Coordinates of C-alpha atoms and ligand atoms in Angstrom, one line a residue:
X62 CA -68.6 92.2 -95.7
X63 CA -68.8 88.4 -94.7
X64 CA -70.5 86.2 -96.6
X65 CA -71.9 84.1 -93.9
X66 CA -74.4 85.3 -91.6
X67 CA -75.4 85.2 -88.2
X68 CA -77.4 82.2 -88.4
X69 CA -74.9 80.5 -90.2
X70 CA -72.3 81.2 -87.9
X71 CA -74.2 80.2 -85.1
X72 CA -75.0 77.1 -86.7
X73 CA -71.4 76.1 -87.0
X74 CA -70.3 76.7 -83.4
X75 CA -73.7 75.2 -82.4
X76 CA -73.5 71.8 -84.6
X77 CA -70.3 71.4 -86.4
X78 CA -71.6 72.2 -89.6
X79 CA -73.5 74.9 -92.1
X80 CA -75.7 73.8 -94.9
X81 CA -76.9 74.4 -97.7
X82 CA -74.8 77.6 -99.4
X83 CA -74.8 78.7 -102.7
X84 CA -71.9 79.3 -104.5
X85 CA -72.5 78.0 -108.3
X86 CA -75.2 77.6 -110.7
X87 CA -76.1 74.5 -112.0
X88 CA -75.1 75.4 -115.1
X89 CA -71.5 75.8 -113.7
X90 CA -72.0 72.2 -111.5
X91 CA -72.7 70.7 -115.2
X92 CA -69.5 72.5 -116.9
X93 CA -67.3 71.0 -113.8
X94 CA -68.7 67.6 -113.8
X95 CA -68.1 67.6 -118.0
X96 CA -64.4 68.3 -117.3
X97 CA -64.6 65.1 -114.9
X98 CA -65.6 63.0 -117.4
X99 CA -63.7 64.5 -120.2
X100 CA -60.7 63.5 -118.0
X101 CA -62.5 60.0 -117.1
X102 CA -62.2 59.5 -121.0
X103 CA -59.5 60.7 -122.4
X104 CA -57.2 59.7 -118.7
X105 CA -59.1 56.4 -117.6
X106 CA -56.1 56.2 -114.7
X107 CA -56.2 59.4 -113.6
X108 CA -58.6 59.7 -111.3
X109 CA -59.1 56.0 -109.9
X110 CA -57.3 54.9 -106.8
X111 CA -55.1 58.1 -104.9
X112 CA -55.8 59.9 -108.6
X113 CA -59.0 61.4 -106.7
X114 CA -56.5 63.6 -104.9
X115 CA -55.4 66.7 -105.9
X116 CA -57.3 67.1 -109.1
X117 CA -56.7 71.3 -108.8
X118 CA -53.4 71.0 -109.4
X119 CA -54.0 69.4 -113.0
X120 CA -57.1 71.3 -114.2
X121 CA -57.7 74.9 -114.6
X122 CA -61.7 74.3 -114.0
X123 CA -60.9 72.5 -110.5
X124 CA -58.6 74.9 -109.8
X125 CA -60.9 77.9 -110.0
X126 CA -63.6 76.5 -108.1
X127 CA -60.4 76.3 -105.1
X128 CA -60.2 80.2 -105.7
X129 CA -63.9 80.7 -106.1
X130 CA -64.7 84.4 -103.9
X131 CA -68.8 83.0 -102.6
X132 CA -66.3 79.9 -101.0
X133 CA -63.2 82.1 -100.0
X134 CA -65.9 84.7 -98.0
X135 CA -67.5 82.1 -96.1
X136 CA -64.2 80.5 -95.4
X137 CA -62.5 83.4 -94.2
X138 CA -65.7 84.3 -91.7
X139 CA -64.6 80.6 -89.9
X140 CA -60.9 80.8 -90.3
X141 CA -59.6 84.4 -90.7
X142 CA -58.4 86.0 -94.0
X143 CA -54.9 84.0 -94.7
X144 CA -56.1 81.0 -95.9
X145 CA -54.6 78.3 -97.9
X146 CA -56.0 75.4 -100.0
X147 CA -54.4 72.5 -98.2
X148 CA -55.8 69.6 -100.7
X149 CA -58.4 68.2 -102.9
X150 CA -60.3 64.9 -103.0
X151 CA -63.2 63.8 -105.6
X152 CA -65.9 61.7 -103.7
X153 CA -68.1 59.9 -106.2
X154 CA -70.1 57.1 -106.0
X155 CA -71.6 54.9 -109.1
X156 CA -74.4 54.5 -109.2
X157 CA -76.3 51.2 -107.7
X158 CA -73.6 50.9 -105.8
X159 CA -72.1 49.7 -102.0
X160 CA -69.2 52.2 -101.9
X161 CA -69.6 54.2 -98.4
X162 CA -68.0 56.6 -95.9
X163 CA -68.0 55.7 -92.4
X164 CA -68.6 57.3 -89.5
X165 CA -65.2 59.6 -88.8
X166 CA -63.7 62.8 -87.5
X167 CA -61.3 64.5 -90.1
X168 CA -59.4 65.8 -87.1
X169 CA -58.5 62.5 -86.6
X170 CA -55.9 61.3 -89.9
X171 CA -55.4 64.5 -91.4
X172 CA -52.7 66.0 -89.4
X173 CA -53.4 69.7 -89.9
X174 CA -53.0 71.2 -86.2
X175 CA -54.0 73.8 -84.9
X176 CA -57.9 73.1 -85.8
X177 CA -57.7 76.4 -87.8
X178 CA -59.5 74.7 -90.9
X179 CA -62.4 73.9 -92.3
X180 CA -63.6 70.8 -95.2
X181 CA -65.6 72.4 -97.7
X182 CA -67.9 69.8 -99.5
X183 CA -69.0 71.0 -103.1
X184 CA -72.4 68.8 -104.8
X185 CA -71.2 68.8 -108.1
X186 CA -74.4 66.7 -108.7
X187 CA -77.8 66.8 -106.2
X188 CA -77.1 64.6 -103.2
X189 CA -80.1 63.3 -101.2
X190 CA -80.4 60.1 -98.8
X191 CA -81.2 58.2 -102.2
X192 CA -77.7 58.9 -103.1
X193 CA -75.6 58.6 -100.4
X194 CA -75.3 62.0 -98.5
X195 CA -72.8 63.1 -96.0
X196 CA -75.0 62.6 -92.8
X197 CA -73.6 64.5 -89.8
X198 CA -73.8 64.4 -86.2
X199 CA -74.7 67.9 -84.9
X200 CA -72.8 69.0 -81.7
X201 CA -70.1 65.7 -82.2
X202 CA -67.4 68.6 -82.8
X203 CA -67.7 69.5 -79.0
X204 CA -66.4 66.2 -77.7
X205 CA -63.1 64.9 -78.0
X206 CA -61.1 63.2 -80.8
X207 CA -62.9 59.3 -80.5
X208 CA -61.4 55.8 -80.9
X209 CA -61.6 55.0 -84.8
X210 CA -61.3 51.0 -85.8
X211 CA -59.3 50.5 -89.2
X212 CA -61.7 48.3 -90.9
X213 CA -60.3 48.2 -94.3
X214 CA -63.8 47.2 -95.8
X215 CA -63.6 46.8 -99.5
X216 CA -66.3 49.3 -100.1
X217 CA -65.4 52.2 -97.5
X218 CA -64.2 55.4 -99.3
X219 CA -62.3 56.3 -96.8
X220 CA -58.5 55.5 -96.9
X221 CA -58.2 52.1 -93.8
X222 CA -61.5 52.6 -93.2
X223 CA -61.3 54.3 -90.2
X224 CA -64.7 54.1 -88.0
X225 CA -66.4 56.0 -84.9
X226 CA -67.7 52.6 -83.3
X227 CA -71.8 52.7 -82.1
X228 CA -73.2 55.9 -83.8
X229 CA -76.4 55.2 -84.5
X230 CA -77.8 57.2 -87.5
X231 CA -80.6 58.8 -85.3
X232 CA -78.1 60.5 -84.1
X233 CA -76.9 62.1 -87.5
X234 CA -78.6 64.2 -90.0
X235 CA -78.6 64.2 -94.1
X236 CA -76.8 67.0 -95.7
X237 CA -78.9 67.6 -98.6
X238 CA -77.4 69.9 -101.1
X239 CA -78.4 70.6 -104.4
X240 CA -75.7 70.7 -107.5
X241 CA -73.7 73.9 -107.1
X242 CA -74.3 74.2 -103.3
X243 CA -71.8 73.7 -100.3
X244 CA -71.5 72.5 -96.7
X245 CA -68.5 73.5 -94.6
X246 CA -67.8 71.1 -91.7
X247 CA -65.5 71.2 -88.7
X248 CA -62.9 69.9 -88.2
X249 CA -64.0 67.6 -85.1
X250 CA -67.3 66.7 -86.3
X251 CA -68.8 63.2 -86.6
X252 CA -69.8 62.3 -90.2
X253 CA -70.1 59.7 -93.1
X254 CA -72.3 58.6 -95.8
X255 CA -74.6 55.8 -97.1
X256 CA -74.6 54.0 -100.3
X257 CA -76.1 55.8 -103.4
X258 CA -78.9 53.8 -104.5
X259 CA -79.9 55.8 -107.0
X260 CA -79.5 55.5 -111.1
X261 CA -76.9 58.6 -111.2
X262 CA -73.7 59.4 -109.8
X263 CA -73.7 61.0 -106.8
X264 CA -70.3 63.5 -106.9
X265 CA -68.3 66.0 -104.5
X266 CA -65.7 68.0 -104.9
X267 CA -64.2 68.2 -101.2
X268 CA -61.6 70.9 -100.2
X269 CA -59.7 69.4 -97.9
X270 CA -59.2 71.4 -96.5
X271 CA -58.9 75.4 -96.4
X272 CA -56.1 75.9 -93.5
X273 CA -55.2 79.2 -91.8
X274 CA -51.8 79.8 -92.5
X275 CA -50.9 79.0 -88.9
X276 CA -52.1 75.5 -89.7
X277 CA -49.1 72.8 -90.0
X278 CA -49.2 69.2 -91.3
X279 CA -47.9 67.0 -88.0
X280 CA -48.1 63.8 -89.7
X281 CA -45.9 64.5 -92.7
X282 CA -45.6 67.1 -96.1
X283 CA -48.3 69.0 -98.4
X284 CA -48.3 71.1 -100.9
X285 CA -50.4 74.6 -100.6
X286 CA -51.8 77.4 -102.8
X287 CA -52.3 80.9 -101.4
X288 CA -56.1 80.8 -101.4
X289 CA -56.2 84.2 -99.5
X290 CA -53.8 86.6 -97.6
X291 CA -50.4 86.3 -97.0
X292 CA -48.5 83.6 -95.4
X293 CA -45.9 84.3 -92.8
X294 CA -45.6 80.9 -91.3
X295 CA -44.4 79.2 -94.2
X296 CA -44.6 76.2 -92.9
X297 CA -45.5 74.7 -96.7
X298 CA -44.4 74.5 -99.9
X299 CA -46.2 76.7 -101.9
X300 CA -47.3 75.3 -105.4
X301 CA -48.3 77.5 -108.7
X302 CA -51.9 77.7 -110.0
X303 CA -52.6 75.1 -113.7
X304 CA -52.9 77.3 -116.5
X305 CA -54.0 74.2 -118.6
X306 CA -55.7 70.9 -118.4
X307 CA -52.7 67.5 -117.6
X308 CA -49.8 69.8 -118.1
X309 CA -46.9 67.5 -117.9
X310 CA -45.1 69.3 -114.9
X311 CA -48.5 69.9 -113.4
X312 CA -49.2 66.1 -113.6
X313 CA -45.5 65.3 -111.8
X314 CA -46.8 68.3 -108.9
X315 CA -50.0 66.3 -108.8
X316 CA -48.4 62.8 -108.5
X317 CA -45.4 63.5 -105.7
X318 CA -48.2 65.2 -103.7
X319 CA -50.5 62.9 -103.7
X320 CA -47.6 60.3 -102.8
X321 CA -47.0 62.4 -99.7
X322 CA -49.8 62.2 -99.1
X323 CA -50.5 59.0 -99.0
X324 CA -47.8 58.5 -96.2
X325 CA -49.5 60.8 -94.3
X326 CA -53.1 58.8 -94.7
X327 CA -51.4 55.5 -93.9
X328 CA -49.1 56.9 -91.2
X329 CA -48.3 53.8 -88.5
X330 CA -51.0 51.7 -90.7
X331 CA -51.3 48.0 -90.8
X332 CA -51.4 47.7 -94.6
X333 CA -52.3 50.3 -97.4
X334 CA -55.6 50.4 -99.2
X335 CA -56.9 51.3 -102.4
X336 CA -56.8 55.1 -101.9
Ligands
LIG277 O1 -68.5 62.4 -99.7 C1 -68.7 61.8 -98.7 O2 -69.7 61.0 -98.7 C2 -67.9 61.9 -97.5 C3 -66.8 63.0 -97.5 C4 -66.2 63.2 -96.2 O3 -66.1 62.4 -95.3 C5 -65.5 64.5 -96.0 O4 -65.6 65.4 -96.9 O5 -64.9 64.8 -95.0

């Protein structure tokens, strides 16, 4: 039986998005966000810079949530049963601080084609409008791919800081999730987040994204895991699962990824920023 349900679905096709659903406890939220800081101390580099990709592929706890069945169900309702996880990134923001996402459509620097995927944004702590919140544009998904400006500001998240020009946030609407809850978003949809003004860290876990297996990468290489299914497309190199936390090999998997990655972000790009 799907996990998602009529409503849900509707509110997908309807406005790009479905929020809030819940997949973990917040005893399980805590657990994952003590495995980020255990790494934090004991790897300072690790995570900093293009480090926030691709933490799965280095820790078991990361990894599981990838394979969790609450996310795989509702996945599977929006892109069919033979799914694969196609990436990982780690948004956090400090608190009291200016970092930001601006206004964007995934669709438009990630490369997977056809838009058989879906992001899958995991609170690993509350996220409000205090903290900085994905805000999203319901119905943006409907219109076509827009002109983004790279803007390159020193505190935008994203990887040029690619903007939608003249969306005005009346337009959009906070994602509020509480730890251990998820939103799935299209690919096509307009989104981005505030500051977090708050005294805590504001943290997602974002799969990035779950692809049908029909899904290639037309602006270079990733790496894949067999979330779901079987794949007979094989258009990706299929990596193994971590069976323990930094394992040296897992560590090299992680690092050549995320460096293909990074040519895939910065495609036909001006200069290369911090991510
Ligand atoms: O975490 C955020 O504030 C933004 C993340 C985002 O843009 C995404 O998951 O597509």
């Amino acid at each position: 039986m799907s996990f998602l349900n009529e409503k849900q679905l509707k509110d997908y096709d309807n406005n790009g998005f479905i929020a809030p659903i819940d997949v973990l406890s917040l005893e399980e939220a805590k657990e994952i966000k003590k495995e980020i800081e255990y790494i934090e101390k004991k790897w300072p580099d690790e995570l900093i810079g293009l480090g926030r990709n691709n933490i799965h592929y280095i820790s078991p706890v990361f990894d599981q949530v990838c394979h969790n069945s609450k996310i795989l169900d509702a996945v599977e309702t929006i892109i069919g049963k033979d799914i694969l996880v196609g990436g990982t990134t780690l948004f956090i923001k400090d608190p009291d601080n200016k970092a930001f996402v601006s206004w964007h459509q995934d669709a438009k620097y990630i490369g997977f084609e056809p838009y058989n995927w879906v992001t899958a944004w995991l609170a690993i702590t509350d996220t409000n409008e205090e903290n900085g919140c994905m805000r999203m544009w319901p119905g943006s998904h409907k219109e076509k791919i827009k002109d983004h400006q790279d803007t390159y500001d020193q505190n935008n998240l994203l990887t040029r800081g690619q903007t939608v020009q003249n969306v005005t946030i009346e337009k959009t609407i906070p994602n509020i999730l509480k730890a251990g809850q998820l939103s799935l978003h299209h690919p096509m949809i307009v989104h981005g987040s505030g500051p977090n003004k708050s005294n805590k860290r504001r943290i997602g876990f974002v799969i990035q994204s779950y692809i049908g297996t029909n899904v290639n990468q037309v602006l270079g290489k990733i790496f894949v895991q067999q979330a779901r299914g079987k794949d007979t497309f094989k258009y990706h190199e299929h990596a193994k699962r971590p069976i323990e936390l930094m394992n040296k090999n897992d560590m090299i998997l992680k690092n050549t990824a995320n460096e293909e990655l990074s040519k895939i972000f910065y495609k036909d790009a001006k200069k290369i920023g911090k991510y």
